[in-house]
PDB file of C-alpha atoms in Angstrom:
ATOM      1  CA  MET A  16      10.006 -22.304 -47.615  1.00 39.00           C
ATOM      2  CA  ILE A  17       8.754 -19.702 -50.125  1.00 39.00           C
ATOM      3  CA  SER A  18       7.228 -21.016 -53.340  1.00 45.00           C
ATOM      4  CA  THR A  19       6.717 -19.354 -56.699  1.00 46.00           C
ATOM      5  CA  PRO A  20       3.707 -19.985 -58.965  1.00 54.00           C
ATOM      6  CA  GLY A  21       4.173 -22.672 -61.548  1.00 62.00           C
ATOM      7  CA  GLY A  22       6.880 -24.568 -59.676  1.00 69.00           C
ATOM      8  CA  VAL A  23       7.353 -27.877 -57.922  1.00 66.00           C
ATOM      9  CA  ILE A  24       8.493 -28.000 -54.297  1.00 68.00           C
ATOM     10  CA  GLN A  25      10.270 -31.129 -53.096  1.00 61.00           C
ATOM     11  CA  ALA A  26       9.532 -31.678 -49.413  1.00 57.00           C
ATOM     12  CA  ALA A  27      12.180 -33.163 -47.157  1.00 59.00           C
ATOM     13  CA  ALA A  28      11.900 -36.828 -46.276  1.00 56.00           C
ATOM     14  CA  GLY A  29      10.130 -37.540 -43.007  1.00 61.00           C
ATOM     15  CA  ILE A  30       7.980 -34.404 -42.947  1.00 64.00           C
ATOM     16  CA  LEU A  31       4.806 -36.226 -43.976  1.00 61.00           C
ATOM     17  CA  PRO A  32       5.017 -39.001 -41.312  1.00 65.00           C
ATOM     18  CA  ALA A  33       5.824 -36.414 -38.640  1.00 69.00           C
ATOM     19  CA  ALA A  34       2.854 -34.265 -39.658  1.00 66.00           C
ATOM     20  CA  LEU A  35       0.533 -37.276 -39.635  1.00 66.00           C
ATOM     21  CA  LEU A  36       1.725 -38.273 -36.160  1.00 73.00           C
ATOM     22  CA  ILE A  37       1.142 -34.751 -34.860  1.00 77.00           C
ATOM     23  CA  LEU A  38      -2.358 -34.651 -36.351  1.00 70.00           C
ATOM     24  CA  LEU A  39      -3.188 -38.082 -34.967  1.00 74.00           C
ATOM     25  CA  GLY A  40      -1.938 -37.137 -31.524  1.00 77.00           C
ATOM     26  CA  GLY A  41      -3.880 -33.880 -31.546  1.00 72.00           C
ATOM     27  CA  ALA A  42      -7.085 -35.602 -32.660  1.00 70.00           C
ATOM     28  CA  SER A  43      -6.670 -38.250 -29.949  1.00 75.00           C
ATOM     29  CA  LEU A  44      -6.112 -35.589 -27.286  1.00 75.00           C
ATOM     30  CA  VAL A  45      -9.196 -33.648 -28.383  1.00 68.00           C
ATOM     31  CA  ALA A  46     -11.294 -36.839 -28.370  1.00 72.00           C
ATOM     32  CA  ILE A  47     -10.143 -37.692 -24.834  1.00 78.00           C
ATOM     33  CA  LEU A  48     -10.874 -34.189 -23.542  1.00 70.00           C
ATOM     34  CA  LEU A  49     -14.318 -34.162 -25.153  1.00 67.00           C
ATOM     35  CA  LYS A  50     -15.151 -37.541 -23.674  1.00 72.00           C
ATOM     36  CA  ARG A  51     -14.142 -36.395 -20.203  1.00 73.00           C
ATOM     37  CA  ALA A  52     -16.089 -33.153 -20.565  1.00 66.00           C
ATOM     38  CA  ALA A  53     -19.201 -35.042 -21.668  1.00 64.00           C
ATOM     39  CA  ARG A  54     -18.877 -37.440 -18.733  1.00 68.00           C
ATOM     40  CA  ASN A  55     -18.465 -34.598 -16.228  1.00 65.00           C
ATOM     41  CA  ARG A  56     -21.403 -32.716 -17.716  1.00 60.00           C
ATOM     42  CA  ARG A  57     -23.576 -35.825 -17.585  1.00 57.00           C
ATOM     43  CA  ASP A  58     -22.610 -36.665 -13.988  1.00 54.00           C
ATOM     44  CA  GLY A  59     -22.704 -33.181 -12.514  1.00 53.00           C
ATOM     45  CA  SER A  60     -25.680 -31.551 -14.196  1.00 52.00           C
ATOM     46  CA  PRO A  61     -29.286 -31.996 -13.007  1.00 52.00           C
ATOM     47  CA  GLU A  62     -31.774 -33.817 -15.187  1.00 53.00           C
ATOM     48  CA  GLN A  63     -33.213 -31.515 -17.835  1.00 52.00           C
ATOM     49  CA  ASN A  64     -36.883 -30.976 -18.531  1.00 52.00           C
ATOM     50  CA  TRP A  65     -37.069 -31.892 -22.207  1.00 48.00           C
ATOM     51  CA  ALA A  66     -40.758 -30.932 -22.349  1.00 50.00           C
ATOM     52  CA  VAL A  67     -39.667 -27.290 -22.645  1.00 51.00           C
ATOM     53  CA  PRO A  68     -36.233 -27.274 -24.332  1.00 52.00           C
ATOM     54  CA  VAL A  69     -34.243 -24.072 -24.091  1.00 55.00           C
ATOM     55  CA  ILE A  70     -31.472 -23.753 -26.650  1.00 56.00           C
ATOM     56  CA  ASP A  71     -31.344 -19.971 -27.025  1.00 58.00           C
ATOM     57  CA  GLN A  72     -30.043 -17.116 -24.894  1.00 63.00           C
ATOM     58  CA  ALA A  73     -32.933 -14.754 -25.375  1.00 63.00           C
ATOM     59  CA  GLY A  74     -32.487 -13.274 -21.909  1.00 68.00           C
ATOM     60  CA  GLY A  75     -29.123 -11.726 -22.732  1.00 71.00           C
ATOM     61  CA  ASP A  76     -28.244  -8.076 -23.116  1.00 79.00           C
ATOM     62  CA  SER A  77     -26.587  -7.104 -26.382  1.00 84.00           C
ATOM     63  CA  PRO A  78     -27.381  -5.069 -29.511  1.00 86.00           C
ATOM     64  CA  PHE A  79     -28.655  -8.272 -31.121  1.00 88.00           C
ATOM     65  CA  HIS A  80     -31.091  -9.130 -28.330  1.00 85.00           C
ATOM     66  CA  CYS A  81     -32.947  -5.836 -28.744  1.00 86.00           C
ATOM     67  CA  TRP A  82     -32.862  -5.948 -32.554  1.00 89.00           C
ATOM     68  CA  ASP A  83     -36.140  -6.438 -34.423  1.00 87.00           C
ATOM     69  CA  VAL A  84     -36.203 -10.063 -35.567  1.00 89.00           C
ATOM     70  CA  ARG A  85     -37.314  -9.175 -39.095  1.00 90.00           C
ATOM     71  CA  PHE A  86     -34.362  -6.856 -39.690  1.00 92.00           C
ATOM     72  CA  LYS A  87     -31.993  -9.283 -38.009  1.00 92.00           C
ATOM     73  CA  LEU A  88     -33.056 -12.167 -40.252  1.00 93.00           C
ATOM     74  CA  VAL A  89     -32.758 -10.196 -43.477  1.00 93.00           C
ATOM     75  CA  SER A  90     -29.486  -8.473 -42.566  1.00 93.00           C
ATOM     76  CA  LEU A  91     -27.548 -11.446 -41.187  1.00 94.00           C
ATOM     77  CA  LEU A  92     -28.756 -13.835 -43.892  1.00 94.00           C
ATOM     78  CA  ALA A  93     -27.733 -11.314 -46.551  1.00 95.00           C
ATOM     79  CA  PHE A  94     -24.363 -10.928 -44.815  1.00 95.00           C
ATOM     80  CA  ALA A  95     -23.969 -14.719 -44.875  1.00 95.00           C
ATOM     81  CA  PHE A  96     -24.660 -14.755 -48.628  1.00 95.00           C
ATOM     82  CA  PHE A  97     -22.042 -12.042 -49.128  1.00 96.00           C
ATOM     83  CA  ILE A  98     -19.552 -14.186 -47.208  1.00 95.00           C
ATOM     84  CA  VAL A  99     -20.274 -17.205 -49.388  1.00 94.00           C
ATOM     85  CA  ALA A 100     -19.811 -15.044 -52.508  1.00 94.00           C
ATOM     86  CA  THR A 101     -16.154 -14.337 -51.700  1.00 93.00           C
ATOM     87  CA  ARG A 102     -13.487 -16.242 -53.622  1.00 91.00           C
ATOM     88  CA  SER A 103     -10.048 -15.752 -52.093  1.00 91.00           C
ATOM     89  CA  LEU A 104      -8.633 -17.158 -48.879  1.00 91.00           C
ATOM     90  CA  THR A 105      -7.774 -13.664 -47.633  1.00 92.00           C
ATOM     91  CA  SER A 106     -11.392 -12.524 -47.962  1.00 93.00           C
ATOM     92  CA  ALA A 107     -12.640 -15.727 -46.330  1.00 93.00           C
ATOM     93  CA  LEU A 108     -10.335 -15.207 -43.345  1.00 94.00           C
ATOM     94  CA  LEU A 109     -11.474 -11.589 -43.096  1.00 95.00           C
ATOM     95  CA  ALA A 110     -15.092 -12.777 -43.142  1.00 94.00           C
ATOM     96  CA  LEU A 111     -14.280 -15.309 -40.422  1.00 94.00           C
ATOM     97  CA  GLY A 112     -12.830 -12.555 -38.257  1.00 94.00           C
ATOM     98  CA  LEU A 113     -15.878 -10.332 -38.807  1.00 94.00           C
ATOM     99  CA  ALA A 114     -18.206 -13.216 -37.935  1.00 94.00           C
ATOM    100  CA  ALA A 115     -16.222 -13.891 -34.750  1.00 93.00           C
ATOM    101  CA  LEU A 116     -16.511 -10.224 -33.764  1.00 94.00           C
ATOM    102  CA  THR A 117     -20.251 -10.391 -34.456  1.00 93.00           C
ATOM    103  CA  ALA A 118     -20.611 -13.439 -32.207  1.00 91.00           C
ATOM    104  CA  ALA A 119     -18.583 -11.713 -29.501  1.00 90.00           C
ATOM    105  CA  ALA A 120     -20.807  -8.632 -29.727  1.00 90.00           C
ATOM    106  CA  ALA A 121     -23.854 -10.878 -29.285  1.00 88.00           C
ATOM    107  CA  ARG A 122     -22.293 -12.365 -26.104  1.00 87.00           C
ATOM    108  CA  VAL A 123     -23.090 -15.914 -27.101  1.00 85.00           C
ATOM    109  CA  CYS A 124     -21.952 -19.054 -25.301  1.00 82.00           C
ATOM    110  CA  TRP A 125     -18.574 -19.909 -26.801  1.00 83.00           C
ATOM    111  CA  LYS A 126     -18.717 -23.480 -25.533  1.00 83.00           C
ATOM    112  CA  ARG A 127     -21.769 -24.122 -27.666  1.00 84.00           C
ATOM    113  CA  VAL A 128     -20.138 -22.360 -30.611  1.00 87.00           C
ATOM    114  CA  GLY A 129     -17.089 -24.586 -30.196  1.00 85.00           C
ATOM    115  CA  ARG A 130     -19.231 -27.722 -30.140  1.00 84.00           C
ATOM    116  CA  ARG A 131     -20.973 -26.613 -33.337  1.00 86.00           C
ATOM    117  CA  LEU A 132     -17.674 -25.942 -35.101  1.00 88.00           C
ATOM    118  CA  LEU A 133     -16.279 -29.243 -33.847  1.00 85.00           C
ATOM    119  CA  ALA A 134     -19.282 -31.080 -35.277  1.00 85.00           C
ATOM    120  CA  MET A 135     -18.506 -29.519 -38.659  1.00 88.00           C
ATOM    121  CA  SER A 136     -14.785 -30.291 -38.508  1.00 85.00           C
ATOM    122  CA  GLY A 137     -15.049 -33.886 -39.725  1.00 83.00           C
ATOM    123  CA  PHE A 138     -16.939 -32.880 -42.847  1.00 87.00           C
ATOM    124  CA  LEU A 139     -14.694 -29.897 -43.561  1.00 89.00           C
ATOM    125  CA  ALA A 140     -11.552 -31.975 -43.052  1.00 87.00           C
ATOM    126  CA  MET A 141     -12.503 -34.019 -46.112  1.00 88.00           C
ATOM    127  CA  PHE A 142     -12.152 -30.897 -48.269  1.00 88.00           C
ATOM    128  CA  VAL A 143      -8.679 -30.206 -46.873  1.00 87.00           C
ATOM    129  CA  ILE A 144      -7.598 -33.788 -47.574  1.00 86.00           C
ATOM    130  CA  VAL A 145      -9.254 -34.439 -50.930  1.00 87.00           C
ATOM    131  CA  MET A 146      -9.135 -31.128 -52.816  1.00 86.00           C
ATOM    132  CA  PRO A 147      -5.325 -30.633 -52.810  1.00 85.00           C
ATOM    133  CA  LEU A 148      -4.933 -34.141 -54.255  1.00 84.00           C
ATOM    134  CA  THR A 149      -7.715 -33.967 -56.845  1.00 84.00           C
ATOM    135  CA  ALA A 150      -7.661 -30.338 -58.039  1.00 80.00           C
ATOM    136  CA  VAL A 151      -6.996 -29.853 -61.746  1.00 79.00           C
ATOM    137  CA  VAL A 152      -3.389 -28.770 -62.316  1.00 79.00           C
ATOM    138  CA  TYR A 153      -2.995 -25.536 -64.283  1.00 79.00           C
ATOM    139  CA  PRO A 154       0.322 -24.257 -65.698  1.00 78.00           C
ATOM    140  CA  ASP A 155       0.758 -21.630 -62.963  1.00 76.00           C
ATOM    141  CA  ASP A 156      -0.041 -23.974 -60.050  1.00 73.00           C
ATOM    142  CA  THR A 157       2.526 -24.819 -57.390  1.00 78.00           C
ATOM    143  CA  LEU A 158       2.849 -28.502 -56.491  1.00 78.00           C
ATOM    144  CA  LEU A 159       4.251 -29.882 -53.255  1.00 73.00           C
ATOM    145  CA  VAL A 160       5.767 -33.352 -53.654  1.00 73.00           C
ATOM    146  CA  PHE A 161       6.445 -35.648 -50.691  1.00 71.00           C
ATOM    147  CA  PRO A 162       9.021 -38.419 -51.240  1.00 71.00           C
ATOM    148  CA  GLU A 163       6.737 -40.964 -49.535  1.00 66.00           C
ATOM    149  CA  ILE A 164       3.882 -40.335 -52.012  1.00 67.00           C
ATOM    150  CA  SER A 165       5.614 -38.826 -55.017  1.00 67.00           C
ATOM    151  CA  ARG A 166       2.814 -39.989 -57.325  1.00 72.00           C
ATOM    152  CA  LEU A 167       0.309 -37.802 -55.460  1.00 74.00           C
ATOM    153  CA  PRO A 168       1.551 -34.198 -55.567  1.00 78.00           C
ATOM    154  CA  LEU A 169      -0.185 -31.680 -53.345  1.00 79.00           C
ATOM    155  CA  ASN A 170      -1.721 -28.807 -55.313  1.00 82.00           C
ATOM    156  CA  LEU A 171      -1.359 -25.679 -53.187  1.00 84.00           C
ATOM    157  CA  ARG A 172      -4.125 -23.940 -55.138  1.00 86.00           C
ATOM    158  CA  GLY A 173      -6.480 -26.770 -54.190  1.00 86.00           C
ATOM    159  CA  LEU A 174      -5.349 -26.468 -50.568  1.00 87.00           C
ATOM    160  CA  GLU A 175      -6.013 -22.731 -50.615  1.00 89.00           C
ATOM    161  CA  LEU A 176      -9.472 -23.310 -52.083  1.00 91.00           C
ATOM    162  CA  ALA A 177     -10.257 -25.932 -49.426  1.00 91.00           C
ATOM    163  CA  LEU A 178      -9.139 -23.608 -46.627  1.00 92.00           C
ATOM    164  CA  ALA A 179     -11.296 -20.824 -48.082  1.00 93.00           C
ATOM    165  CA  ILE A 180     -14.328 -23.132 -48.076  1.00 94.00           C
ATOM    166  CA  CYS A 181     -13.642 -24.106 -44.454  1.00 93.00           C
ATOM    167  CA  ALA A 182     -13.229 -20.476 -43.386  1.00 94.00           C
ATOM    168  CA  LYS A 183     -16.493 -19.434 -45.060  1.00 95.00           C
ATOM    169  CA  ALA A 184     -18.368 -22.382 -43.545  1.00 94.00           C
ATOM    170  CA  CYS A 185     -17.101 -21.505 -40.065  1.00 94.00           C
ATOM    171  CA  ALA A 186     -17.993 -17.841 -40.595  1.00 95.00           C
ATOM    172  CA  VAL A 187     -21.575 -18.694 -41.546  1.00 95.00           C
ATOM    173  CA  ALA A 188     -21.820 -21.069 -38.568  1.00 93.00           C
ATOM    174  CA  LEU A 189     -20.663 -18.278 -36.254  1.00 93.00           C
ATOM    175  CA  LEU A 190     -23.364 -15.980 -37.649  1.00 92.00           C
ATOM    176  CA  MET A 191     -26.063 -18.504 -36.788  1.00 90.00           C
ATOM    177  CA  GLU A 192     -25.572 -17.865 -33.073  1.00 88.00           C
ATOM    178  CA  PRO A 193     -26.401 -14.125 -33.191  1.00 90.00           C
ATOM    179  CA  LEU A 194     -29.177 -14.919 -35.664  1.00 90.00           C
ATOM    180  CA  LEU A 195     -30.955 -17.711 -33.789  1.00 87.00           C
ATOM    181  CA  ALA A 196     -29.767 -17.592 -30.171  1.00 86.00           C
ATOM    182  CA  THR A 197     -30.589 -13.973 -29.336  1.00 87.00           C
ATOM    183  CA  ALA A 198     -34.381 -14.323 -29.477  1.00 85.00           C
ATOM    184  CA  PRO A 199     -36.886 -17.066 -28.580  1.00 84.00           C
ATOM    185  CA  LEU A 200     -37.424 -19.499 -31.422  1.00 84.00           C
ATOM    186  CA  SER A 201     -41.139 -18.727 -31.501  1.00 83.00           C
ATOM    187  CA  THR A 202     -40.374 -15.029 -32.009  1.00 85.00           C
ATOM    188  CA  THR A 203     -37.861 -15.800 -34.764  1.00 87.00           C
ATOM    189  CA  LEU A 204     -40.359 -18.015 -36.577  1.00 87.00           C
ATOM    190  CA  GLU A 205     -43.061 -15.397 -36.211  1.00 88.00           C
ATOM    191  CA  GLY A 206     -40.672 -12.896 -37.766  1.00 87.00           C
ATOM    192  CA  LEU A 207     -40.186 -15.271 -40.687  1.00 88.00           C
ATOM    193  CA  THR A 208     -43.957 -15.424 -41.104  1.00 87.00           C
ATOM    194  CA  ARG A 209     -44.140 -11.622 -41.165  1.00 87.00           C
ATOM    195  CA  LEU A 210     -41.518 -11.689 -43.936  1.00 88.00           C
ATOM    196  CA  GLY A 211     -43.701 -13.913 -46.121  1.00 87.00           C
ATOM    197  CA  VAL A 212     -42.713 -17.456 -45.141  1.00 86.00           C
ATOM    198  CA  PRO A 213     -45.815 -19.719 -45.027  1.00 87.00           C
ATOM    199  CA  PRO A 214     -47.104 -20.151 -41.449  1.00 85.00           C
ATOM    200  CA  LYS A 215     -47.157 -23.950 -41.854  1.00 85.00           C
ATOM    201  CA  VAL A 216     -43.368 -23.958 -42.215  1.00 86.00           C
ATOM    202  CA  GLY A 217     -42.918 -22.105 -38.935  1.00 85.00           C
ATOM    203  CA  GLN A 218     -45.369 -24.410 -37.162  1.00 84.00           C
ATOM    204  CA  MET A 219     -43.549 -27.533 -38.350  1.00 86.00           C
ATOM    205  CA  ILE A 220     -40.171 -26.143 -37.263  1.00 86.00           C
ATOM    206  CA  LEU A 221     -41.524 -25.121 -33.859  1.00 84.00           C
ATOM    207  CA  LEU A 222     -43.119 -28.512 -33.188  1.00 82.00           C
ATOM    208  CA  ALA A 223     -40.050 -30.363 -34.470  1.00 83.00           C
ATOM    209  CA  HIS A 224     -37.798 -28.269 -32.227  1.00 83.00           C
ATOM    210  CA  ARG A 225     -39.994 -28.999 -29.249  1.00 80.00           C
ATOM    211  CA  TYR A 226     -40.417 -32.735 -29.667  1.00 82.00           C
ATOM    212  CA  ILE A 227     -37.131 -33.858 -31.163  1.00 83.00           C
ATOM    213  CA  PHE A 228     -35.647 -33.508 -27.686  1.00 81.00           C
ATOM    214  CA  VAL A 229     -38.476 -35.579 -26.259  1.00 82.00           C
ATOM    215  CA  PHE A 230     -37.779 -38.325 -28.801  1.00 83.00           C
ATOM    216  CA  LEU A 231     -34.059 -38.192 -28.042  1.00 84.00           C
ATOM    217  CA  GLU A 232     -34.800 -38.552 -24.348  1.00 84.00           C
ATOM    218  CA  GLU A 233     -37.089 -41.483 -25.138  1.00 85.00           C
ATOM    219  CA  ALA A 234     -34.286 -43.122 -27.128  1.00 87.00           C
ATOM    220  CA  ARG A 235     -31.873 -42.568 -24.238  1.00 88.00           C
ATOM    221  CA  ARG A 236     -34.248 -44.196 -21.763  1.00 88.00           C
ATOM    222  CA  MET A 237     -34.779 -47.160 -24.067  1.00 88.00           C
ATOM    223  CA  THR A 238     -31.008 -47.533 -24.457  1.00 88.00           C
ATOM    224  CA  ILE A 239     -30.540 -47.541 -20.686  1.00 90.00           C
ATOM    225  CA  GLY A 240     -33.233 -50.206 -20.365  1.00 89.00           C
ATOM    226  CA  MET A 241     -31.525 -52.377 -22.984  1.00 88.00           C
ATOM    227  CA  ASN A 242     -28.149 -52.026 -21.259  1.00 88.00           C
ATOM    228  CA  VAL A 243     -29.662 -52.928 -17.873  1.00 89.00           C
ATOM    229  CA  ARG A 244     -31.014 -56.110 -19.453  1.00 87.00           C
ATOM    230  CA  GLY A 245     -27.533 -57.062 -20.596  1.00 85.00           C
ATOM    231  CA  PHE A 246     -27.505 -55.824 -24.187  1.00 83.00           C
ATOM    232  CA  ARG A 247     -24.090 -54.999 -25.622  1.00 84.00           C
ATOM    233  CA  LYS A 248     -23.374 -53.871 -29.167  1.00 83.00           C
ATOM    234  CA  ARG A 249     -21.389 -56.433 -31.106  1.00 84.00           C
ATOM    235  CA  THR A 250     -20.656 -57.160 -34.766  1.00 83.00           C
ATOM    236  CA  GLN A 251     -23.178 -59.946 -35.164  1.00 83.00           C
ATOM    237  CA  VAL A 252     -26.612 -60.575 -36.628  1.00 87.00           C
ATOM    238  CA  GLU A 253     -28.270 -60.594 -33.199  1.00 86.00           C
ATOM    239  CA  THR A 254     -27.171 -57.010 -32.590  1.00 86.00           C
ATOM    240  CA  LEU A 255     -28.656 -55.947 -35.930  1.00 88.00           C
ATOM    241  CA  ARG A 256     -31.949 -57.634 -35.041  1.00 89.00           C
ATOM    242  CA  VAL A 257     -32.108 -55.914 -31.644  1.00 88.00           C
ATOM    243  CA  MET A 258     -31.261 -52.515 -33.141  1.00 89.00           C
ATOM    244  CA  GLY A 259     -33.960 -53.013 -35.782  1.00 90.00           C
ATOM    245  CA  ASN A 260     -36.509 -53.701 -33.045  1.00 90.00           C
ATOM    246  CA  PHE A 261     -35.217 -50.672 -31.150  1.00 90.00           C
ATOM    247  CA  LEU A 262     -35.700 -48.340 -34.123  1.00 90.00           C
ATOM    248  CA  GLY A 263     -39.112 -49.816 -34.905  1.00 91.00           C
ATOM    249  CA  MET A 264     -40.321 -49.359 -31.326  1.00 90.00           C
ATOM    250  CA  LEU A 265     -38.967 -45.805 -31.248  1.00 88.00           C
ATOM    251  CA  PHE A 266     -40.829 -45.014 -34.475  1.00 89.00           C
ATOM    252  CA  ILE A 267     -44.083 -46.479 -33.124  1.00 89.00           C
ATOM    253  CA  ARG A 268     -43.823 -44.534 -29.875  1.00 86.00           C
ATOM    254  CA  SER A 269     -43.047 -41.340 -31.777  1.00 85.00           C
ATOM    255  CA  PHE A 270     -45.992 -41.920 -34.109  1.00 87.00           C
ATOM    256  CA  GLU A 271     -48.360 -42.510 -31.187  1.00 88.00           C
ATOM    257  CA  ARG A 272     -47.065 -39.448 -29.368  1.00 85.00           C
ATOM    258  CA  THR A 273     -47.629 -37.340 -32.480  1.00 84.00           C
ATOM    259  CA  HIS A 274     -51.289 -38.377 -32.589  1.00 87.00           C
ATOM    260  CA  ARG A 275     -51.709 -37.607 -28.885  1.00 89.00           C
ATOM    261  CA  VAL A 276     -50.143 -34.170 -29.338  1.00 84.00           C
ATOM    262  CA  PHE A 277     -52.443 -33.399 -32.272  1.00 85.00           C
ATOM    263  CA  ASP A 278     -55.514 -34.533 -30.318  1.00 88.00           C
ATOM    264  CA  ALA A 279     -54.461 -32.382 -27.359  1.00 88.00           C
ATOM    265  CA  MET A 280     -54.011 -29.346 -29.615  1.00 84.00           C
ATOM    266  CA  GLN A 281     -57.460 -29.839 -31.140  1.00 85.00           C
ATOM    267  CA  ALA A 282     -58.987 -30.231 -27.667  1.00 89.00           C
ATOM    268  CA  ARG A 283     -57.544 -26.818 -26.796  1.00 84.00           C
ATOM    269  CA  GLY A 284     -59.140 -25.178 -29.819  1.00 84.00           C
ATOM    270  CA  PHE A 285     -56.259 -25.252 -32.297  1.00 79.00           C
ATOM    271  CA  GLU A 286     -57.539 -24.240 -35.756  1.00 76.00           C
ATOM    272  CA  GLY A 287     -54.313 -24.318 -37.746  1.00 74.00           C
ATOM    273  CA  VAL A 288     -52.771 -21.039 -36.564  1.00 75.00           C
ATOM    274  CA  PHE A 289     -50.808 -20.350 -33.396  1.00 75.00           C
ATOM    275  CA  PRO A 290     -51.734 -17.148 -31.550  1.00 73.00           C
ATOM    276  CA  GLN A 291     -49.319 -14.308 -32.253  1.00 72.00           C
ATOM    277  CA  GLN A 292     -47.544 -13.164 -29.115  1.00 71.00           C
ATOM    278  CA  ALA A 293     -44.688 -10.995 -30.390  1.00 71.00           C
ATOM    279  CA  GLN A 294     -45.275  -7.391 -31.344  1.00 77.00           C
ATOM    280  CA  PHE A 295     -42.894  -5.910 -33.919  1.00 81.00           C
ATOM    281  CA  HIS A 296     -42.228  -2.180 -34.070  1.00 83.00           C
ATOM    282  CA  ALA A 297     -39.402  -0.954 -36.281  1.00 84.00           C
ATOM    283  CA  GLN A 298     -37.083   1.564 -34.653  1.00 88.00           C
ATOM    284  CA  PRO A 299     -34.409   3.762 -36.294  1.00 90.00           C
ATOM    285  CA  SER A 300     -31.731   1.643 -34.610  1.00 90.00           C
ATOM    286  CA  ASP A 301     -33.082  -1.450 -36.396  1.00 90.00           C
ATOM    287  CA  TRP A 302     -32.624   0.230 -39.766  1.00 93.00           C
ATOM    288  CA  LEU A 303     -29.124   1.397 -38.831  1.00 94.00           C
ATOM    289  CA  LYS A 304     -28.014  -2.080 -37.765  1.00 92.00           C
ATOM    290  CA  GLY A 305     -29.420  -3.606 -40.928  1.00 92.00           C
ATOM    291  CA  ALA A 306     -27.715  -1.001 -43.119  1.00 94.00           C
ATOM    292  CA  PHE A 307     -24.435  -1.582 -41.286  1.00 95.00           C
ATOM    293  CA  PHE A 308     -24.374  -5.327 -41.988  1.00 94.00           C
ATOM    294  CA  LEU A 309     -25.450  -4.860 -45.591  1.00 94.00           C
ATOM    295  CA  ALA A 310     -22.680  -2.301 -46.095  1.00 95.00           C
ATOM    296  CA  LEU A 311     -20.219  -4.628 -44.368  1.00 94.00           C
ATOM    297  CA  GLY A 312     -21.162  -7.444 -46.729  1.00 94.00           C
ATOM    298  CA  LEU A 313     -20.810  -5.193 -49.777  1.00 95.00           C
ATOM    299  CA  PHE A 314     -17.395  -4.043 -48.566  1.00 94.00           C
ATOM    300  CA  LEU A 315     -16.336  -7.669 -48.170  1.00 94.00           C
ATOM    301  CA  VAL A 316     -17.338  -8.542 -51.735  1.00 94.00           C
ATOM    302  CA  ILE A 317     -15.728  -5.392 -53.183  1.00 94.00           C
ATOM    303  CA  PHE A 318     -12.529  -6.111 -51.259  1.00 93.00           C
ATOM    304  CA  ASP A 319     -12.556  -9.653 -52.589  1.00 91.00           C
ATOM    305  CA  ARG A 320     -13.022  -8.569 -56.198  1.00 90.00           C
ATOM    306  CA  LEU A 321     -10.692  -5.565 -56.301  1.00 88.00           C
ATOM    307  CA  TRP A 322      -7.906  -5.941 -53.760  1.00 80.00           C
ATOM    308  CA  SER A 323      -7.706  -9.572 -52.702  1.00 64.00           C
TER     309      SER A 323
END
């Protein structure tokens, strides 16, 4: 069905229930597949060493892995800002395609990218549901009316705006993989320090990255111990009391571990600054890559303003 601006489209009866059933079935199927994949991964994979978490792919071979971290941070973050500055759905979809090509060029793990996008889907779905129903109606807007909910017309302009927001969010999320997964986190944070970010910020991020996995593993072990002792989550006051004790004990253990880590760092001569291990030397290729992404971002904004 082709709509014209400023009109009202009357949808056929039964379309809305059918669409809801399809969405519900698809969501249920995805949930089942994810649950099975998580179970297989948990049963078949060896126990990880959370003392040294590895969440990047710094050992890969791509133009992003050999790119100077300083240029990579400035260029890709600027490109992300250019993406957010677009307005139309066409430009947002173009930005999403460019971000996907960038991730493919970086040879990132698409399973991890999919999990990241799936984690965002619940939040982004609220925009798709709420904005078409709550957008202000202008004279040239097209409204889609379902017989089942005739008092709540669907504003197609609001739907287009919501889809543009979702596309831009997914594009920025795709850029985070080439930005953060193609170099060790310590090197990336050291590059931020060279760009003028206070060293304390990088130290806090590095320590948080290292020990948040330790705390998660501690919480998992405590949960297993509670389940072995017969604890089951129920909607009752006793469950709330046990969970309160669980969170309190986890906080105490984390607090004690933090003090032990700080004492160990001082015993090894820590004076507030981590030793610098990465050496940065700008090459002509680093400048060319940075100029390419800046020009690509400018083209995207110009396309959005003039042609889209």
